[in-house]
Amino acid sequence: MAARVVLQQCLSARLQVKPAEEGTAAEYVQIERGTLIYVCFFKGATVDLIPKMFKSLLNVRLCEDNEGNHVSVLDLPANVLIIPQATLGGKLKGRAMQYHDNIGKEDGKELFAQFVAHCEKELASNSKCAEVGVVVKHGTYGSRQVLQIDTNGPYTHLIEF
Amino acid sequence: MAARVVLQQCLSARLQVKPAEEGTAAEYVQIERGTLIYVCFFKGATVDLIPKMFKSLLNVRLCEDNEGNHVSVLDLPANVLIIPQATLGGKLKGRAMQYHDNIGKEDGKELFAQFVAHCEKELASNSKCAEVGVVVKHGTYGSRQVLQIDTNGPYTHLIEF
């Protein structure tokens, strides 16, 4: 396995991308109706994986339209919030989780950036997405993902690559 | 595999347990700081699985205490919100998810009820939990899980049984 992804659907979501520091408030990104993509890469993952990942994730029919049908991110179209979530690579050992199979920080950061860039490009080049003005937002790799979500059912799915 | 569980940590969470109907408002359960347990059972899961599941999940050290250490639900102690989430059993096939391995509705409902009952019992019999007054809340099996969560980092983990 090279990557593990959890998907949740939201009505809105807000994610901290920079914590508060002395004299400056925390910074957040926000999306309206859309899909949260929590991503974790494992050791051995390479950039070759990215096209398959973003194509699958943007085309799988998990977003609910106004008639209750399930359509893809590109077809709804839905906003996208991509959240780095290395904890998803954990393996239960006794009472603790171990992360031995997780990718190293620098490689993970690079793959995450590539994945985000490809999702952005795919949405930007899709006429329906461009017309409606849906956005791709993302968290800061390696930071605490302070997150609020409001859902009409998270409709949580796991997809591994 | 008999069950798949996703865990997230929250500062607070609110879950609909009964939708609005003519003349009556929707009903919700709510927890303050605690752990969300999203649960999905697969075909072949039996009640023998439940003790191992609730013991693992209530004892794994994923809750952050005020000093930033990770401790278990029973040790924090943390509130618990258990969410039935059959979608977690999905397998990607082309552009759609298939749920062929999911347990049948009646069996799943029974296992979910058993799991909730054991978690409730375990927290009630734990002196620290009883003292602090943490609670176990849960969603309605088979319904849409209208959910809001507020986190200081969801710290998402996957555990399979």
mmCIF file of C-alpha atoms in Angstrom:
data_model
loop_
_atom_site.group_PDB
_atom_site.id
_atom_site.type_symbol
_atom_site.label_atom_id
_atom_site.label_comp_id
_atom_site.label_asym_id
_atom_site.label_seq_id
_atom_site.Cartn_x
_atom_site.Cartn_y
_atom_site.Cartn_z
ATOM 1 C CA MET A 1 0.000 0.000 0.000
ATOM 2 C CA ALA A 2 1.324 3.433 -0.916
ATOM 3 C CA ALA A 3 -1.402 5.785 0.292
ATOM 4 C CA ARG A 4 -4.479 5.707 2.496
ATOM 5 C CA VAL A 5 -7.304 8.183 2.039
ATOM 6 C CA VAL A 6 -10.426 8.868 4.071
ATOM 7 C CA LEU A 7 -13.199 10.873 2.420
ATOM 8 C CA GLN A 8 -15.986 12.751 4.164
ATOM 9 C CA GLN A 9 -18.697 14.942 2.702
ATOM 10 C CA CYS A 10 -19.465 18.312 4.299
ATOM 11 C CA LEU A 11 -21.824 21.253 4.102
ATOM 12 C CA SER A 12 -18.963 23.461 5.214
ATOM 13 C CA ALA A 13 -15.551 23.052 6.811
ATOM 14 C CA ARG A 14 -12.885 25.282 8.263
ATOM 15 C CA LEU A 15 -9.244 24.301 8.741
ATOM 16 C CA GLN A 16 -6.428 26.143 10.459
ATOM 17 C CA VAL A 17 -3.419 26.601 8.190
ATOM 18 C CA LYS A 18 -1.323 28.740 10.551
ATOM 19 C CA PRO A 19 -1.571 28.761 14.331
ATOM 20 C CA ALA A 20 -1.852 32.003 16.287
ATOM 21 C CA GLU A 21 1.460 33.530 17.296
ATOM 22 C CA GLU A 22 2.282 36.488 19.437
ATOM 23 C CA GLY A 23 0.650 39.459 17.775
ATOM 24 C CA THR A 24 -0.907 37.517 14.872
ATOM 25 C CA ALA A 25 -4.174 35.645 14.757
ATOM 26 C CA ALA A 26 -4.445 32.094 13.468
ATOM 27 C CA GLU A 27 -5.170 31.678 9.738
ATOM 28 C CA TYR A 28 -7.861 29.445 8.312
ATOM 29 C CA VAL A 29 -9.120 28.154 4.983
ATOM 30 C CA GLN A 30 -12.761 27.385 4.492
ATOM 31 C CA ILE A 31 -14.974 25.579 2.009
ATOM 32 C CA GLU A 32 -18.710 25.361 1.523
ATOM 33 C CA ARG A 33 -20.385 22.144 0.324
ATOM 34 C CA GLY A 34 -17.741 19.669 -0.698
ATOM 35 C CA THR A 35 -15.457 16.773 0.031
ATOM 36 C CA LEU A 36 -12.787 16.420 2.708
ATOM 37 C CA ILE A 37 -9.839 14.297 1.558
ATOM 38 C CA TYR A 38 -7.646 13.110 4.445
ATOM 39 C CA VAL A 39 -4.383 11.806 2.972
ATOM 40 C CA CYS A 40 -1.538 9.657 4.327
ATOM 41 C CA PHE A 41 1.419 8.357 2.314
ATOM 42 C CA PHE A 42 3.404 5.246 3.143
ATOM 43 C CA LYS A 43 7.055 4.394 2.617
ATOM 44 C CA GLY A 44 7.750 3.647 -1.021
ATOM 45 C CA ALA A 45 5.089 6.027 -2.377
ATOM 46 C CA THR A 46 6.343 7.974 -5.391
ATOM 47 C CA VAL A 47 5.014 10.688 -7.611
ATOM 48 C CA ASP A 48 3.834 8.018 -10.114
ATOM 49 C CA LEU A 49 0.997 7.363 -7.701
ATOM 50 C CA ILE A 50 -0.466 10.859 -7.890
ATOM 51 C CA PRO A 51 -2.311 10.720 -11.257
ATOM 52 C CA LYS A 52 -4.146 7.544 -10.299
ATOM 53 C CA MET A 53 -5.043 8.999 -6.903
ATOM 54 C CA PHE A 54 -6.438 12.323 -7.987
ATOM 55 C CA LYS A 55 -8.312 10.802 -10.922
ATOM 56 C CA SER A 56 -9.969 8.200 -8.694
ATOM 57 C CA LEU A 57 -10.797 10.623 -5.918
ATOM 58 C CA LEU A 58 -12.224 13.372 -8.115
ATOM 59 C CA ASN A 59 -14.279 10.913 -10.170
ATOM 60 C CA VAL A 60 -15.691 8.502 -7.609
ATOM 61 C CA ARG A 61 -19.394 9.147 -7.097
ATOM 62 C CA LEU A 62 -19.731 10.031 -3.417
ATOM 63 C CA CYS A 63 -21.141 13.574 -3.470
ATOM 64 C CA GLU A 64 -24.883 13.921 -3.043
ATOM 65 C CA ASP A 65 -26.638 16.242 -5.454
ATOM 66 C CA ASN A 66 -29.879 18.085 -4.699
ATOM 67 C CA GLU A 67 -31.939 15.118 -5.910
ATOM 68 C CA GLY A 68 -30.130 12.680 -3.609
ATOM 69 C CA ASN A 69 -28.086 11.045 -6.374
ATOM 70 C CA HIS A 70 -24.389 10.391 -5.878
ATOM 71 C CA VAL A 71 -22.104 12.115 -8.315
ATOM 72 C CA SER A 72 -18.396 12.908 -8.404
ATOM 73 C CA VAL A 73 -16.559 15.993 -7.155
ATOM 74 C CA LEU A 74 -16.146 17.063 -10.798
ATOM 75 C CA ASP A 75 -19.819 16.493 -11.607
ATOM 76 C CA LEU A 76 -21.484 18.111 -8.588
ATOM 77 C CA PRO A 77 -19.150 20.097 -8.681
ATOM 78 C CA ALA A 78 -17.914 20.067 -5.097
ATOM 79 C CA ASN A 79 -15.362 22.109 -3.230
ATOM 80 C CA VAL A 80 -12.371 20.121 -1.974
ATOM 81 C CA LEU A 81 -10.476 20.389 1.298
ATOM 82 C CA ILE A 82 -7.306 18.273 1.385
ATOM 83 C CA ILE A 83 -6.016 17.452 4.851
ATOM 84 C CA PRO A 84 -2.616 15.854 5.517
ATOM 85 C CA GLN A 85 -3.270 13.138 8.075
ATOM 86 C CA ALA A 86 -0.224 11.024 8.834
ATOM 87 C CA THR A 87 -2.039 9.443 11.781
ATOM 88 C CA LEU A 88 -3.993 7.366 9.234
ATOM 89 C CA GLY A 89 -0.807 5.331 8.752
ATOM 90 C CA GLY A 90 -0.892 4.094 12.339
ATOM 91 C CA LYS A 91 -0.948 0.413 13.246
ATOM 92 C CA LEU A 92 -2.279 -0.748 16.591
ATOM 93 C CA LYS A 93 0.402 -2.390 18.738
ATOM 94 C CA GLY A 94 -0.717 -3.130 22.283
ATOM 95 C CA ARG A 95 -2.263 0.101 23.551
ATOM 96 C CA ALA A 96 -0.336 2.426 21.240
ATOM 97 C CA MET A 97 -0.297 3.260 17.556
ATOM 98 C CA GLN A 98 2.952 2.852 15.634
ATOM 99 C CA TYR A 99 3.782 4.742 12.453
ATOM 100 C CA HIS A 100 6.728 2.727 11.156
ATOM 101 C CA ASP A 101 5.299 2.421 7.646
ATOM 102 C CA ASN A 102 4.696 6.140 7.174
ATOM 103 C CA ILE A 103 6.715 7.989 4.582
ATOM 104 C CA GLY A 104 9.458 10.375 5.743
ATOM 105 C CA LYS A 105 8.478 13.963 6.354
ATOM 106 C CA GLU A 106 10.212 15.599 3.365
ATOM 107 C CA ASP A 107 8.999 13.004 0.849
ATOM 108 C CA GLY A 108 5.504 13.147 2.297
ATOM 109 C CA LYS A 109 5.431 16.911 2.077
ATOM 110 C CA GLU A 110 6.482 16.797 -1.584
ATOM 111 C CA LEU A 111 3.859 14.154 -2.504
ATOM 112 C CA PHE A 112 1.191 16.089 -0.644
ATOM 113 C CA ALA A 113 2.097 19.269 -2.567
ATOM 114 C CA GLN A 114 1.969 17.354 -5.857
ATOM 115 C CA PHE A 115 -1.386 15.844 -5.019
ATOM 116 C CA VAL A 116 -2.822 19.261 -4.145
ATOM 117 C CA ALA A 117 -1.381 20.824 -7.312
ATOM 118 C CA HIS A 118 -2.914 18.122 -9.512
ATOM 119 C CA CYS A 119 -6.328 18.464 -7.867
ATOM 120 C CA GLU A 120 -6.196 22.240 -8.321
ATOM 121 C CA LYS A 121 -5.240 21.868 -11.962
ATOM 122 C CA GLU A 122 -7.948 19.286 -12.631
ATOM 123 C CA LEU A 123 -10.685 21.472 -11.142
ATOM 124 C CA ALA A 124 -9.369 24.599 -12.885
ATOM 125 C CA SER A 125 -9.433 22.880 -16.284
ATOM 126 C CA ASN A 126 -12.951 21.493 -15.825
ATOM 127 C CA SER A 127 -15.506 23.859 -17.355
ATOM 128 C CA LYS A 128 -18.293 22.984 -14.905
ATOM 129 C CA CYS A 129 -16.005 23.568 -11.923
ATOM 130 C CA ALA A 130 -14.682 26.828 -13.362
ATOM 131 C CA GLU A 131 -18.193 28.055 -14.058
ATOM 132 C CA VAL A 132 -19.506 27.381 -10.559
ATOM 133 C CA GLY A 133 -16.261 28.554 -8.985
ATOM 134 C CA VAL A 134 -15.535 25.616 -6.701
ATOM 135 C CA VAL A 135 -12.186 25.716 -4.920
ATOM 136 C CA VAL A 136 -9.467 23.387 -3.676
ATOM 137 C CA LYS A 137 -8.118 24.274 -0.224
ATOM 138 C CA HIS A 138 -5.587 22.363 1.833
ATOM 139 C CA GLY A 139 -3.946 22.119 5.212
ATOM 140 C CA THR A 140 -0.307 22.706 6.093
ATOM 141 C CA TYR A 141 1.726 19.499 5.974
ATOM 142 C CA GLY A 142 3.194 18.599 9.356
ATOM 143 C CA SER A 143 0.964 20.939 11.370
ATOM 144 C CA ARG A 144 -1.918 20.257 13.692
ATOM 145 C CA GLN A 145 -5.084 20.165 11.570
ATOM 146 C CA VAL A 146 -7.483 22.227 13.671
ATOM 147 C CA LEU A 147 -10.725 21.418 11.881
ATOM 148 C CA GLN A 148 -14.424 22.138 12.162
ATOM 149 C CA ILE A 149 -16.952 20.403 9.951
ATOM 150 C CA ASP A 150 -20.664 20.583 9.474
ATOM 151 C CA THR A 151 -22.252 17.705 7.585
ATOM 152 C CA ASN A 152 -25.538 16.357 6.361
ATOM 153 C CA GLY A 153 -24.017 12.905 7.003
ATOM 154 C CA PRO A 154 -20.229 12.513 6.657
ATOM 155 C CA TYR A 155 -20.662 9.445 4.429
ATOM 156 C CA THR A 156 -17.153 8.336 5.425
ATOM 157 C CA HIS A 157 -15.213 6.191 2.927
ATOM 158 C CA LEU A 158 -11.775 4.606 2.933
ATOM 159 C CA ILE A 159 -9.791 4.223 -0.286
ATOM 160 C CA GLU A 160 -6.299 2.768 -0.411
ATOM 161 C CA PHE A 161 -3.809 3.004 -3.280
ATOM 162 C CA MET B 1 -11.831 -8.588 8.473
ATOM 163 C CA ALA B 2 -14.940 -8.354 10.644
ATOM 164 C CA ALA B 3 -15.112 -4.660 11.531
ATOM 165 C CA ARG B 4 -13.571 -1.391 10.422
ATOM 166 C CA VAL B 5 -13.369 1.569 12.771
ATOM 167 C CA VAL B 6 -12.297 5.162 12.218
ATOM 168 C CA LEU B 7 -11.493 7.249 15.288
ATOM 169 C CA GLN B 8 -11.422 11.038 15.502
ATOM 170 C CA GLN B 9 -10.823 13.278 18.491
ATOM 171 C CA CYS B 10 -13.101 16.253 19.084
ATOM 172 C CA LEU B 11 -13.602 19.256 21.330
ATOM 173 C CA SER B 12 -17.331 18.863 20.836
ATOM 174 C CA ALA B 13 -19.672 17.048 18.486
ATOM 175 C CA ARG B 14 -23.377 16.978 17.781
ATOM 176 C CA LEU B 15 -25.190 14.153 15.985
ATOM 177 C CA GLN B 16 -28.780 13.918 14.816
ATOM 178 C CA VAL B 17 -30.528 10.840 16.173
ATOM 179 C CA LYS B 18 -34.008 11.571 14.818
ATOM 180 C CA PRO B 19 -34.814 13.689 11.776
ATOM 181 C CA ALA B 20 -37.409 16.449 11.902
ATOM 182 C CA GLU B 21 -40.920 15.348 11.057
ATOM 183 C CA GLU B 22 -44.106 17.235 10.596
ATOM 184 C CA GLY B 23 -44.732 19.028 13.863
ATOM 185 C CA THR B 24 -41.619 17.741 15.667
ATOM 186 C CA ALA B 25 -38.102 19.094 15.606
ATOM 187 C CA ALA B 26 -35.058 16.905 14.913
ATOM 188 C CA GLU B 27 -33.382 15.315 17.938
ATOM 189 C CA TYR B 28 -29.670 15.418 18.626
ATOM 190 C CA VAL B 29 -27.095 14.002 21.017
ATOM 191 C CA GLN B 30 -24.038 15.973 21.918
ATOM 192 C CA ILE B 31 -20.679 15.402 23.577
ATOM 193 C CA GLU B 32 -17.944 17.714 24.781
ATOM 194 C CA ARG B 33 -14.256 16.736 24.532
ATOM 195 C CA GLY B 34 -13.963 13.131 23.465
ATOM 196 C CA THR B 35 -13.610 10.482 20.818
ATOM 197 C CA LEU B 36 -15.771 9.780 17.787
ATOM 198 C CA ILE B 37 -15.935 6.094 16.915
ATOM 199 C CA TYR B 38 -17.237 5.424 13.393
ATOM 200 C CA VAL B 39 -18.102 1.727 13.130
ATOM 201 C CA CYS B 40 -18.768 -0.635 10.220
ATOM 202 C CA PHE B 41 -19.289 -4.398 10.486
ATOM 203 C CA PHE B 42 -18.604 -6.885 7.713
ATOM 204 C CA LYS B 43 -20.279 -10.174 6.809
ATOM 205 C CA GLY B 44 -19.302 -12.866 9.270
ATOM 206 C CA ALA B 45 -18.916 -10.540 12.246
ATOM 207 C CA THR B 46 -20.379 -12.034 15.402
ATOM 208 C CA VAL B 47 -20.908 -10.923 18.951
ATOM 209 C CA ASP B 48 -17.617 -12.634 19.943
ATOM 210 C CA LEU B 49 -15.869 -9.703 18.318
ATOM 211 C CA ILE B 50 -17.354 -7.074 20.625
ATOM 212 C CA PRO B 51 -15.209 -7.553 23.777
ATOM 213 C CA LYS B 52 -11.957 -7.282 21.821
ATOM 214 C CA MET B 53 -13.250 -4.219 19.989
ATOM 215 C CA PHE B 54 -14.433 -2.177 22.930
ATOM 216 C CA LYS B 55 -11.387 -3.074 25.031
ATOM 217 C CA SER B 56 -8.994 -2.001 22.276
ATOM 218 C CA LEU B 57 -10.844 1.157 21.428
ATOM 219 C CA LEU B 58 -11.330 2.380 24.991
ATOM 220 C CA ASN B 59 -7.718 1.611 25.932
ATOM 221 C CA VAL B 60 -5.704 2.765 22.939
ATOM 222 C CA ARG B 61 -3.838 5.974 23.758
ATOM 223 C CA LEU B 62 -5.155 8.508 21.256
ATOM 224 C CA CYS B 63 -6.726 11.188 23.472
ATOM 225 C CA GLU B 64 -4.630 14.255 24.206
ATOM 226 C CA ASP B 65 -4.535 15.376 27.831
ATOM 227 C CA ASN B 66 -3.906 18.953 28.944
ATOM 228 C CA GLU B 67 -0.128 18.376 28.922
ATOM 229 C CA GLY B 68 -0.161 17.093 25.336
ATOM 230 C CA ASN B 69 0.349 13.432 26.278
ATOM 231 C CA HIS B 70 -1.726 10.753 24.608
ATOM 232 C CA VAL B 71 -3.862 8.690 26.945
ATOM 233 C CA SER B 72 -6.851 6.398 26.517
ATOM 234 C CA VAL B 73 -10.563 7.202 26.620
ATOM 235 C CA LEU B 74 -10.715 5.569 30.066
ATOM 236 C CA ASP B 75 -7.697 7.490 31.328
ATOM 237 C CA LEU B 76 -8.481 11.004 30.074
ATOM 238 C CA PRO B 77 -11.396 10.251 30.602
ATOM 239 C CA ALA B 78 -13.083 11.188 27.335
ATOM 240 C CA ASN B 79 -16.662 11.316 26.211
ATOM 241 C CA VAL B 80 -17.541 8.883 23.434
ATOM 242 C CA LEU B 81 -19.785 9.330 20.414
ATOM 243 C CA ILE B 82 -20.389 6.114 18.473
ATOM 244 C CA ILE B 83 -21.498 6.574 14.875
ATOM 245 C CA PRO B 84 -22.752 3.722 12.675
ATOM 246 C CA GLN B 85 -21.021 4.203 9.343
ATOM 247 C CA ALA B 86 -21.718 1.393 6.895
ATOM 248 C CA THR B 87 -20.125 3.433 4.098
ATOM 249 C CA LEU B 88 -16.740 2.515 5.605
ATOM 250 C CA GLY B 89 -17.266 -0.979 4.194
ATOM 251 C CA GLY B 90 -17.206 0.308 0.623
ATOM 252 C CA LYS B 91 -14.786 -0.958 -2.001
ATOM 253 C CA LEU B 92 -13.904 1.137 -5.014
ATOM 254 C CA LYS B 93 -15.029 -0.470 -8.291
ATOM 255 C CA GLY B 94 -14.634 1.784 -11.292
ATOM 256 C CA ARG B 95 -16.207 5.098 -10.318
ATOM 257 C CA ALA B 96 -18.569 3.668 -7.689
ATOM 258 C CA MET B 97 -18.281 2.162 -4.240
ATOM 259 C CA GLN B 98 -19.654 -1.338 -3.679
ATOM 260 C CA TYR B 99 -20.765 -2.642 -0.311
ATOM 261 C CA HIS B 100 -20.956 -6.382 -1.006
ATOM 262 C CA ASP B 101 -18.943 -7.296 2.096
ATOM 263 C CA ASN B 102 -21.078 -5.311 4.530
ATOM 264 C CA ILE B 103 -23.074 -7.183 7.136
ATOM 265 C CA GLY B 104 -26.867 -7.376 6.713
ATOM 266 C CA LYS B 105 -28.923 -4.652 8.304
ATOM 267 C CA GLU B 106 -30.496 -6.642 11.161
ATOM 268 C CA ASP B 107 -27.235 -8.301 12.209
ATOM 269 C CA GLY B 108 -25.372 -5.011 11.958
ATOM 270 C CA LYS B 109 -27.972 -3.264 14.086
ATOM 271 C CA GLU B 110 -27.674 -5.925 16.762
ATOM 272 C CA LEU B 111 -23.849 -5.810 16.811
ATOM 273 C CA PHE B 112 -23.919 -2.022 16.938
ATOM 274 C CA ALA B 113 -26.304 -2.133 19.911
ATOM 275 C CA GLN B 114 -24.063 -4.646 21.673
ATOM 276 C CA PHE B 115 -20.979 -2.551 21.045
ATOM 277 C CA VAL B 116 -22.679 0.571 22.421
ATOM 278 C CA ALA B 117 -23.959 -1.322 25.470
ATOM 279 C CA HIS B 118 -20.483 -2.658 26.285
ATOM 280 C CA CYS B 119 -18.886 0.774 25.941
ATOM 281 C CA GLU B 120 -21.560 2.259 28.211
ATOM 282 C CA LYS B 121 -21.037 -0.468 30.780
ATOM 283 C CA GLU B 122 -17.253 -0.114 30.686
ATOM 284 C CA LEU B 123 -17.359 3.638 31.261
ATOM 285 C CA ALA B 124 -20.027 3.322 33.955
ATOM 286 C CA SER B 125 -17.938 0.794 35.891
ATOM 287 C CA ASN B 126 -14.745 2.873 35.677
ATOM 288 C CA SER B 127 -14.384 5.042 38.774
ATOM 289 C CA LYS B 128 -12.523 7.870 37.003
ATOM 290 C CA CYS B 129 -15.167 8.033 34.278
ATOM 291 C CA ALA B 130 -17.999 7.913 36.779
ATOM 292 C CA GLU B 131 -16.408 10.669 38.863
ATOM 293 C CA VAL B 132 -15.898 13.052 35.944
ATOM 294 C CA GLY B 133 -19.259 12.124 34.470
ATOM 295 C CA VAL B 134 -18.203 11.348 30.903
ATOM 296 C CA VAL B 135 -20.902 9.933 28.664
ATOM 297 C CA VAL B 136 -21.358 7.511 25.795
ATOM 298 C CA LYS B 137 -23.724 8.732 23.081
ATOM 299 C CA HIS B 138 -24.546 7.067 19.771
ATOM 300 C CA GLY B 139 -26.281 7.520 16.468
ATOM 301 C CA THR B 140 -29.312 5.680 15.144
ATOM 302 C CA TYR B 141 -28.336 2.628 13.098
ATOM 303 C CA GLY B 142 -29.487 2.881 9.492
ATOM 304 C CA SER B 143 -30.176 6.614 9.584
ATOM 305 C CA ARG B 144 -28.355 9.539 8.026
ATOM 306 C CA GLN B 145 -25.696 10.655 10.515
ATOM 307 C CA VAL B 146 -26.092 14.435 10.425
ATOM 308 C CA LEU B 147 -22.941 15.424 12.287
ATOM 309 C CA GLN B 148 -21.083 18.549 13.336
ATOM 310 C CA ILE B 149 -17.651 18.366 14.872
ATOM 311 C CA ASP B 150 -15.206 20.864 16.276
ATOM 312 C CA THR B 151 -11.641 19.627 16.748
ATOM 313 C CA ASN B 152 -8.218 20.701 17.851
ATOM 314 C CA GLY B 153 -6.906 18.278 15.214
ATOM 315 C CA PRO B 154 -9.052 15.228 14.362
ATOM 316 C CA TYR B 155 -6.052 12.912 14.714
ATOM 317 C CA THR B 156 -7.817 10.384 12.473
ATOM 318 C CA HIS B 157 -6.959 6.698 12.961
ATOM 319 C CA LEU B 158 -8.094 3.503 11.295
ATOM 320 C CA ILE B 159 -8.335 0.257 13.267
ATOM 321 C CA GLU B 160 -9.576 -3.000 11.769
ATOM 322 C CA PHE B 161 -10.681 -6.113 13.629
#
